[in-house]
PDB file of C-alpha atoms in Angstrom:
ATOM      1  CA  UNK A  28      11.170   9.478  46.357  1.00 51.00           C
ATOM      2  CA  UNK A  29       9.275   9.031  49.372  1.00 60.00           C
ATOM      3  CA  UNK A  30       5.851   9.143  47.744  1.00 65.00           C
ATOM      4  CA  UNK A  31       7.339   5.815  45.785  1.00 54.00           C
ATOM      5  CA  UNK A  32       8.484   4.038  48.153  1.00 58.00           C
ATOM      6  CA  UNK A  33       4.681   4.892  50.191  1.00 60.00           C
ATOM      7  CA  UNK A  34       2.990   3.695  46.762  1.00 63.00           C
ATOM      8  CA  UNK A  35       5.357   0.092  47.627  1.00 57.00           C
ATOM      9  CA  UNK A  36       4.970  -0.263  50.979  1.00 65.00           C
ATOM     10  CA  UNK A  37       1.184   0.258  50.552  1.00 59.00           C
ATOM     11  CA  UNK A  38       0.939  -1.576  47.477  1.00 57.00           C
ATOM     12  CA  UNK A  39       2.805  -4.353  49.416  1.00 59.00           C
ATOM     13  CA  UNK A  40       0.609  -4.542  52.660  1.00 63.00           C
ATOM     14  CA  UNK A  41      -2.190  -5.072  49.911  1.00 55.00           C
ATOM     15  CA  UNK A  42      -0.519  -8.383  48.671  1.00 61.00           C
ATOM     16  CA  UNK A  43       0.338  -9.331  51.953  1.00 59.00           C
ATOM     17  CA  UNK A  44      -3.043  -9.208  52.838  1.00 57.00           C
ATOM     18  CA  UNK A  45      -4.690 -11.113  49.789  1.00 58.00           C
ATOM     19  CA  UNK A  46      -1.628 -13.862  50.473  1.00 60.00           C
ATOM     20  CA  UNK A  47      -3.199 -14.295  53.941  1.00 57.00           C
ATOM     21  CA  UNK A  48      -6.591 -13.685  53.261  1.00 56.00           C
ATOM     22  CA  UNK A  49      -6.015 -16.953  50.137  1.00 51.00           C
ATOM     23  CA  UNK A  50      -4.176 -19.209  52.049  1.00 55.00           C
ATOM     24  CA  UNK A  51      -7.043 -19.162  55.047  1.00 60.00           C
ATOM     25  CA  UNK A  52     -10.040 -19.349  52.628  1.00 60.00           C
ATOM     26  CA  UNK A  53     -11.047 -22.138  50.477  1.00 58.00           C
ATOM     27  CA  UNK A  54      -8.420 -21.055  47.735  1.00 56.00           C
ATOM     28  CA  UNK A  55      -5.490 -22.308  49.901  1.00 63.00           C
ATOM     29  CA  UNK A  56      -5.286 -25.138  47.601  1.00 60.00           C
ATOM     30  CA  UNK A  57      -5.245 -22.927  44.326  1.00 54.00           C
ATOM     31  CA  UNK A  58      -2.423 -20.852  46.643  1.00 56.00           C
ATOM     32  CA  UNK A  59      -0.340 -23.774  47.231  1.00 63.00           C
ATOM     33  CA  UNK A  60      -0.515 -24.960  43.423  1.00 57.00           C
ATOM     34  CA  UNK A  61       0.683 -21.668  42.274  1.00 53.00           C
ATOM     35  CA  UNK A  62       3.251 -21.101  44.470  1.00 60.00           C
ATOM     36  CA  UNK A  63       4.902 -24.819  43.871  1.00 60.00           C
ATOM     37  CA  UNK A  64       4.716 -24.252  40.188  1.00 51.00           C
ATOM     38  CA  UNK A  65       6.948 -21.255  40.669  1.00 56.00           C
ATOM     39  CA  UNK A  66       9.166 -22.316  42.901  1.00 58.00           C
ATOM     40  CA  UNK A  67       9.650 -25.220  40.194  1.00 54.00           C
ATOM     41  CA  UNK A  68       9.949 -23.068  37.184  1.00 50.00           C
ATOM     42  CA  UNK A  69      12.676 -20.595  39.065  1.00 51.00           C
ATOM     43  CA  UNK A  70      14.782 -23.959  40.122  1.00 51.00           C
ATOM     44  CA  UNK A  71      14.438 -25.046  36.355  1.00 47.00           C
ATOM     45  CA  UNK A  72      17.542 -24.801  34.598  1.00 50.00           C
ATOM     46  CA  UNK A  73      15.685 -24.043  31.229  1.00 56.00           C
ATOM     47  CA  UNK A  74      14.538 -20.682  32.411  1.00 62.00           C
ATOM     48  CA  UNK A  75      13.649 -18.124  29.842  1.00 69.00           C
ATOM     49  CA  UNK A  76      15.846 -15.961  28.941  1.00 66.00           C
ATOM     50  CA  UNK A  77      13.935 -12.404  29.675  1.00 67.00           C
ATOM     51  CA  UNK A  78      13.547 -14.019  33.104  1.00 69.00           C
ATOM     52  CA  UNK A  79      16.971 -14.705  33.871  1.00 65.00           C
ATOM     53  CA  UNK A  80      18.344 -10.905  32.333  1.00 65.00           C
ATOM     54  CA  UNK A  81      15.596  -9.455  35.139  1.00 68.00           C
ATOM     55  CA  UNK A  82      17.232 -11.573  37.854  1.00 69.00           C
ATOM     56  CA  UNK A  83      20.411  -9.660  37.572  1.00 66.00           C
ATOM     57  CA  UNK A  84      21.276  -7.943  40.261  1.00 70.00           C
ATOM     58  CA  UNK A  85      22.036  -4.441  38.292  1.00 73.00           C
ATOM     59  CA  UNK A  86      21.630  -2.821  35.122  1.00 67.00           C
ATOM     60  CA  UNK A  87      25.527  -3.493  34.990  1.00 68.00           C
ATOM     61  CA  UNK A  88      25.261  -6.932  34.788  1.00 70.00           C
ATOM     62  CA  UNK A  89      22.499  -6.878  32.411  1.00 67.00           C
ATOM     63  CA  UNK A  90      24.441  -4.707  29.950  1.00 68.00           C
ATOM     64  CA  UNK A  91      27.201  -7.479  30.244  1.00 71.00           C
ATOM     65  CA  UNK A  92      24.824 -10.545  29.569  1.00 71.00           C
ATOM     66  CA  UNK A  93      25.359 -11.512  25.809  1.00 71.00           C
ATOM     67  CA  UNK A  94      21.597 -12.500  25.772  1.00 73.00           C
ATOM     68  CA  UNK A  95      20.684  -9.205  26.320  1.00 73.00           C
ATOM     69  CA  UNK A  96      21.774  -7.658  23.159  1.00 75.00           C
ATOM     70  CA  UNK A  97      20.945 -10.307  20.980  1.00 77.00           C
ATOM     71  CA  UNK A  98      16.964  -9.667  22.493  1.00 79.00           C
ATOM     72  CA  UNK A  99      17.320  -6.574  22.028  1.00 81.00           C
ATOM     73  CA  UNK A 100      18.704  -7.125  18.485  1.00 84.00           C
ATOM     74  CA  UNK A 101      16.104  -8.649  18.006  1.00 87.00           C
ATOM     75  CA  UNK A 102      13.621  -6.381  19.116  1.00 88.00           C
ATOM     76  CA  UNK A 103      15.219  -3.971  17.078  1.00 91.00           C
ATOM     77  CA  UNK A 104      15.190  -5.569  13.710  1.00 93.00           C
ATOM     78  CA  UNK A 105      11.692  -6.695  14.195  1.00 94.00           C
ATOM     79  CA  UNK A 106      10.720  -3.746  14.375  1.00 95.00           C
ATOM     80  CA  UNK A 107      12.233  -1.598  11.447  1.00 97.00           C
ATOM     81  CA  UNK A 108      11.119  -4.883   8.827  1.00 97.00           C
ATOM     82  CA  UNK A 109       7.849  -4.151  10.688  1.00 97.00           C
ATOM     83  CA  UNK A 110       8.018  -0.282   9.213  1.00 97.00           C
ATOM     84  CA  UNK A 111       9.673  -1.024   6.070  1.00 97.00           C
ATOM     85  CA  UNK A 112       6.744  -3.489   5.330  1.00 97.00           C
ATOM     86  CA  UNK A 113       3.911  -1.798   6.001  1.00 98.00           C
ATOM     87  CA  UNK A 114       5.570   0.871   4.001  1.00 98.00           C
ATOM     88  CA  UNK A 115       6.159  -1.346   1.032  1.00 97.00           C
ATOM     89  CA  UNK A 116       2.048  -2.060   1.431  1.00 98.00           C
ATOM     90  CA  UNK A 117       1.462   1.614   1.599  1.00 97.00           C
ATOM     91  CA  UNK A 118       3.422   2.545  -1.633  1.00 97.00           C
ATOM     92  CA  UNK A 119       1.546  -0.665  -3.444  1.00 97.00           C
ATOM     93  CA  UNK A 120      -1.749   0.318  -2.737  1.00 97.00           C
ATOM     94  CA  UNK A 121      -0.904   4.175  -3.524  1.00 96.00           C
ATOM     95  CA  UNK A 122       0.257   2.482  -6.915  1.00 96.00           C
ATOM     96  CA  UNK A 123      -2.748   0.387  -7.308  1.00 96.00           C
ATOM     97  CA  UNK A 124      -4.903   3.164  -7.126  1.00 96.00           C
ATOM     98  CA  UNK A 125      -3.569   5.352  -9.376  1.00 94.00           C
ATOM     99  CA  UNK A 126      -3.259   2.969 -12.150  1.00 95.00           C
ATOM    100  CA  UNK A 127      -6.891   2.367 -11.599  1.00 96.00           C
ATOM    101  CA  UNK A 128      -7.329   5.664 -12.045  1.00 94.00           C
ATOM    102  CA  UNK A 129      -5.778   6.329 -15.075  1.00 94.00           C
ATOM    103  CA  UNK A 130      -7.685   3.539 -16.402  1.00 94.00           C
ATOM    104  CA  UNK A 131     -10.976   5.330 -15.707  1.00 93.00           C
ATOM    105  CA  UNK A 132      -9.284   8.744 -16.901  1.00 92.00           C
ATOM    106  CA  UNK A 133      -8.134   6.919 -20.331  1.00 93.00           C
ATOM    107  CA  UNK A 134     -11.721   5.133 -20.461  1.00 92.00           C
ATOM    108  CA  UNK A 135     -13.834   8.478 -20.327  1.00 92.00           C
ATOM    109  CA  UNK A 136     -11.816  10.238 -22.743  1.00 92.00           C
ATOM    110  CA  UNK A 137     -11.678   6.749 -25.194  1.00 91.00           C
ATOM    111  CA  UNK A 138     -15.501   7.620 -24.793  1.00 92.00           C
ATOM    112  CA  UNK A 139     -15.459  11.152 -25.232  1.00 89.00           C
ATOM    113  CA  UNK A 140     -13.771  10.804 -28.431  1.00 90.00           C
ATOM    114  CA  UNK A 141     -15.892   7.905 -29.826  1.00 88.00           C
ATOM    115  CA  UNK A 142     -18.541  10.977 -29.416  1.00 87.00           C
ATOM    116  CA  UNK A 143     -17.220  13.232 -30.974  1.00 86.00           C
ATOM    117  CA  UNK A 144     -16.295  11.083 -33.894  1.00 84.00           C
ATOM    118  CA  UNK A 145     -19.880   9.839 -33.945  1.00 82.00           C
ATOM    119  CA  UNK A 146     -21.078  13.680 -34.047  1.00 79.00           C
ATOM    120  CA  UNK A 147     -18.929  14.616 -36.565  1.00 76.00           C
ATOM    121  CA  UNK A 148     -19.710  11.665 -38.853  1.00 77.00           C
ATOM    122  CA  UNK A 149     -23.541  12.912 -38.217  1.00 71.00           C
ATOM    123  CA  UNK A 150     -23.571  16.438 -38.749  1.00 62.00           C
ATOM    124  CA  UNK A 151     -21.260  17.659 -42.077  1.00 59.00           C
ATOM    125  CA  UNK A 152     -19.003  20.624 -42.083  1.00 53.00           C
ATOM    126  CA  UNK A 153     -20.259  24.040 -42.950  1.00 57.00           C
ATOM    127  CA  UNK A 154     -18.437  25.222 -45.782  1.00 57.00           C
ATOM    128  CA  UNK A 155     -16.012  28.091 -44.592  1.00 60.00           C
ATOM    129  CA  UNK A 156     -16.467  31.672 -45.155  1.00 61.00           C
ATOM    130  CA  UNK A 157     -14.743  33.523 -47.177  1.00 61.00           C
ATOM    131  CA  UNK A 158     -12.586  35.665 -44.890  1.00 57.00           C
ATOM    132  CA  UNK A 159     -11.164  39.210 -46.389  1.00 62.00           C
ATOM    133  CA  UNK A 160      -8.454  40.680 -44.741  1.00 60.00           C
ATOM    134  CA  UNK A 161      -8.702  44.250 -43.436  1.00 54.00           C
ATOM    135  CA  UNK A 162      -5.717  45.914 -43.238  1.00 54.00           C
ATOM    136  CA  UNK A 163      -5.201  47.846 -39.668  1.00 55.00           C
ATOM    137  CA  UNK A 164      -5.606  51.577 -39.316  1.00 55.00           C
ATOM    138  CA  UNK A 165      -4.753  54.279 -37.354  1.00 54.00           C
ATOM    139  CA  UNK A 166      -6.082  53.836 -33.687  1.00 54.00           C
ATOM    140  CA  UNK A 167      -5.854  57.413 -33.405  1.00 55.00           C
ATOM    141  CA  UNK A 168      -9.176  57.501 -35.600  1.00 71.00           C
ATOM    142  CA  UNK A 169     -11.725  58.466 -33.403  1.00 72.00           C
ATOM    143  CA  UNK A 170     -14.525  60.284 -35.340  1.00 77.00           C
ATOM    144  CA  UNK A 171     -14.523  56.491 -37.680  1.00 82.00           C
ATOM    145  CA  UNK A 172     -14.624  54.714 -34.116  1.00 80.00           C
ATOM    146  CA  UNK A 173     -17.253  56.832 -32.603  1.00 79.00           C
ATOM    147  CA  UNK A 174     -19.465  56.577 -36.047  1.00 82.00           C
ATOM    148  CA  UNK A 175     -19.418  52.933 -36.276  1.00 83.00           C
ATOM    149  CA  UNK A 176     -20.361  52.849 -32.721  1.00 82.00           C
ATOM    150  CA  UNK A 177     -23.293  55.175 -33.528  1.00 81.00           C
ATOM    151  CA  UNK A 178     -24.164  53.112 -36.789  1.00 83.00           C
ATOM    152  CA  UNK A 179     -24.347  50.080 -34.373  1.00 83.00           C
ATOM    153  CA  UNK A 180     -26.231  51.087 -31.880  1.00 80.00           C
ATOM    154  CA  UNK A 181     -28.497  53.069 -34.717  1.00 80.00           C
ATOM    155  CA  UNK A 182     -29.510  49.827 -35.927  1.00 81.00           C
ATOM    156  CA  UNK A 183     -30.047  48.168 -32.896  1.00 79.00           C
ATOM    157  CA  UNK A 184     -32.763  51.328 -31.686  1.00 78.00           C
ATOM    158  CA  UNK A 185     -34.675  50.836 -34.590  1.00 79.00           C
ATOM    159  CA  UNK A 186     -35.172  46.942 -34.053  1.00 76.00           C
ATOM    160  CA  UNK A 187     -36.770  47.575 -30.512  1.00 73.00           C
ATOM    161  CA  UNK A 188     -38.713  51.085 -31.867  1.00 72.00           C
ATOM    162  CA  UNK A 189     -36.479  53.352 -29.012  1.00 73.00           C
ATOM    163  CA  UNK A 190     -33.764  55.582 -29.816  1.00 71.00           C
ATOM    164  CA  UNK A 191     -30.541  55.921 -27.688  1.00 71.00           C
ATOM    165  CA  UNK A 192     -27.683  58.831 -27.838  1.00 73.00           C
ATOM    166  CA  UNK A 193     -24.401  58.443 -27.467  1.00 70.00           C
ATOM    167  CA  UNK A 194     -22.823  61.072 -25.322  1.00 77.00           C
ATOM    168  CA  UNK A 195     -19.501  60.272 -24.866  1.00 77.00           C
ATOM    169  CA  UNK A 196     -16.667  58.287 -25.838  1.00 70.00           C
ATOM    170  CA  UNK A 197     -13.771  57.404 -23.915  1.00 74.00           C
ATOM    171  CA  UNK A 198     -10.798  54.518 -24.060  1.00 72.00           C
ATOM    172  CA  UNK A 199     -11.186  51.929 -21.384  1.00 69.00           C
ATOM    173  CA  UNK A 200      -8.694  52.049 -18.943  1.00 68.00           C
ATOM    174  CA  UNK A 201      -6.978  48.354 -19.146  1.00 64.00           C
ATOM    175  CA  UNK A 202      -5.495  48.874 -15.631  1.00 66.00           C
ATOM    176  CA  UNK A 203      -8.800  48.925 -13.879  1.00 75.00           C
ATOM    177  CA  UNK A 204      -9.609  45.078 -13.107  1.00 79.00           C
ATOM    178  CA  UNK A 205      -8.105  42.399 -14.131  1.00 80.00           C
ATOM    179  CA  UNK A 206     -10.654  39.276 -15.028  1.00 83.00           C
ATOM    180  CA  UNK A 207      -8.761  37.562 -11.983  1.00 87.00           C
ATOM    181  CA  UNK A 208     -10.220  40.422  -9.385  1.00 86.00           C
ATOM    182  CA  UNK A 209     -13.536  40.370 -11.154  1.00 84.00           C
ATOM    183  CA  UNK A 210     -13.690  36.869 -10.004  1.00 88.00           C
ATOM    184  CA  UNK A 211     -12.547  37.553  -6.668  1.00 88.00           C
ATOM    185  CA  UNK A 212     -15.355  40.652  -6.222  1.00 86.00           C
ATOM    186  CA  UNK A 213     -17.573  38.408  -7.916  1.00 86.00           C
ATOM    187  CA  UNK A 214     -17.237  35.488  -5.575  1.00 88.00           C
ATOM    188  CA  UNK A 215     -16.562  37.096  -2.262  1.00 88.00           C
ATOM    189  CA  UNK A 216     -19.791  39.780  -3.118  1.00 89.00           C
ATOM    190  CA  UNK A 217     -22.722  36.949  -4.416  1.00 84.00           C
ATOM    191  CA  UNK A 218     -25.617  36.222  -2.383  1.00 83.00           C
ATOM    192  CA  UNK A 219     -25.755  33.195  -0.282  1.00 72.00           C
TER     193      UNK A 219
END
C-alpha cells in the first residue's frame, strides 16, 4: 500500500510540475484553452454517460446507476455476436475449402478413369488361361515338398552353369516377424 500511494504522490509532483512549468512558458495560452474546455464540458448537462458512472463517489453507487448495466449489457452482447461471428466465418471458410477439395479429389479420379478407359480401349484383353484345379494334399508330405524344391532349384543351376545343394528343410516359423516389424526394423535400421 505504501509503495502506491509513493507511485501517486510522485506521479503527482510530476503533473504539478508540468502544470507550472506550462502555464509560465509560452504554452500558457494552450493551458488556459484546455482547462476552460473542461471546465465547460464537466458543467455540461449532456455529459457522457461513462463519464458521469466514474464520477460516482463509490462502486456502490455505480452498481445502483441503471446506466451502468445497460453499458455493460452492452459490452457484453457485443462481444459474444463478436465470437459467434467470427465463428460463423471460421466454419464457412473450413466449408469452402473442403468442397474445393473434393472437387479436385473428384476431378483427378474423373481423369484417372478417362485413362484407364482410354488404355483399355488401346490394348485388348489377353485371352484367359485355362486354369485346372489341383486338389489339396497332405501337408504332412515332405519328401514331395522337398523334391519339388530340389526340381526347382535343379533347373534354375543349370540356367546359370553352377550347381547348388539343398541341405536342409525346415517349416518357417510364422511367429517370427510380422510384415508390420519388418517395416519397423526396416525403417528405424536404413542408412541416412
Amino acid at each position: 500500500m505504501n509503495i502506491a500511494y509513493s507511485i501517486l504522490s510522485a506521479a503527482a509532483s510530476v503533473e504539478a510540475a508540468a502544470t507550472a512549468e506550462a502555464s509560465s512558458g509560452p504554452w500558457k495560452n494552450v493551458l488556459d484553452a484546455v482547462q476552460t474546455a473542461t471546465s465547460e464540458a464537466g458543467s455540461s448537462a449532456d455529459q457522457g454517460v461513462i463519464d458521469r458512472i466514474q464520477a460516482l463517489p463509490d462502486a456502490h453507487a455505480q452498481l445502483a446507476d441503471p446506466d451502468y448495466w445497460g453499458s455493460v449489457g452492452i459490452i457484453t452482447v457485443t462481444g459474444i455476436l463478436v465470437v459467434f461471428f467470427i465463428l460463423a466465418i471460421l466454419i464457412f471458410l473450413f466449408w469452402l475449402m473442403g468442397t474445393v477439395f473434393q472437387n479436385v479429389d473428384k476431378s483427378k479420379k474423373a481423369k484417372a478413369e478417362a485413362a484407364k478407359a482410354a488404355a483399355a480401349k488401346a490394348a485388348p484383353a489377353p485371352a484367359p488361361a485355362a486354369v485346372e484345379e489341383v486338389a489339396e494334399e497332405d501337408e504332412d508330405n515332405d519328401d514331395e515338398i522337398m523334391a519339388v524344391i530340389s526340381a526347382a532349384i535343379a533347373a534354375y543351376a543349370e540356367e546359370e552353369g553352377t550347381s547348388y545343394t539343398i541341405r536342409d528343410v525346415k517349416r518357417r516359423d510364422k511367429r517370427a516377424r510380422s510384415a508390420w516389424s519388418l517395416a519397423g526394423i526396416g525403417e528405424n535400421t536404413r542408412p541416412f
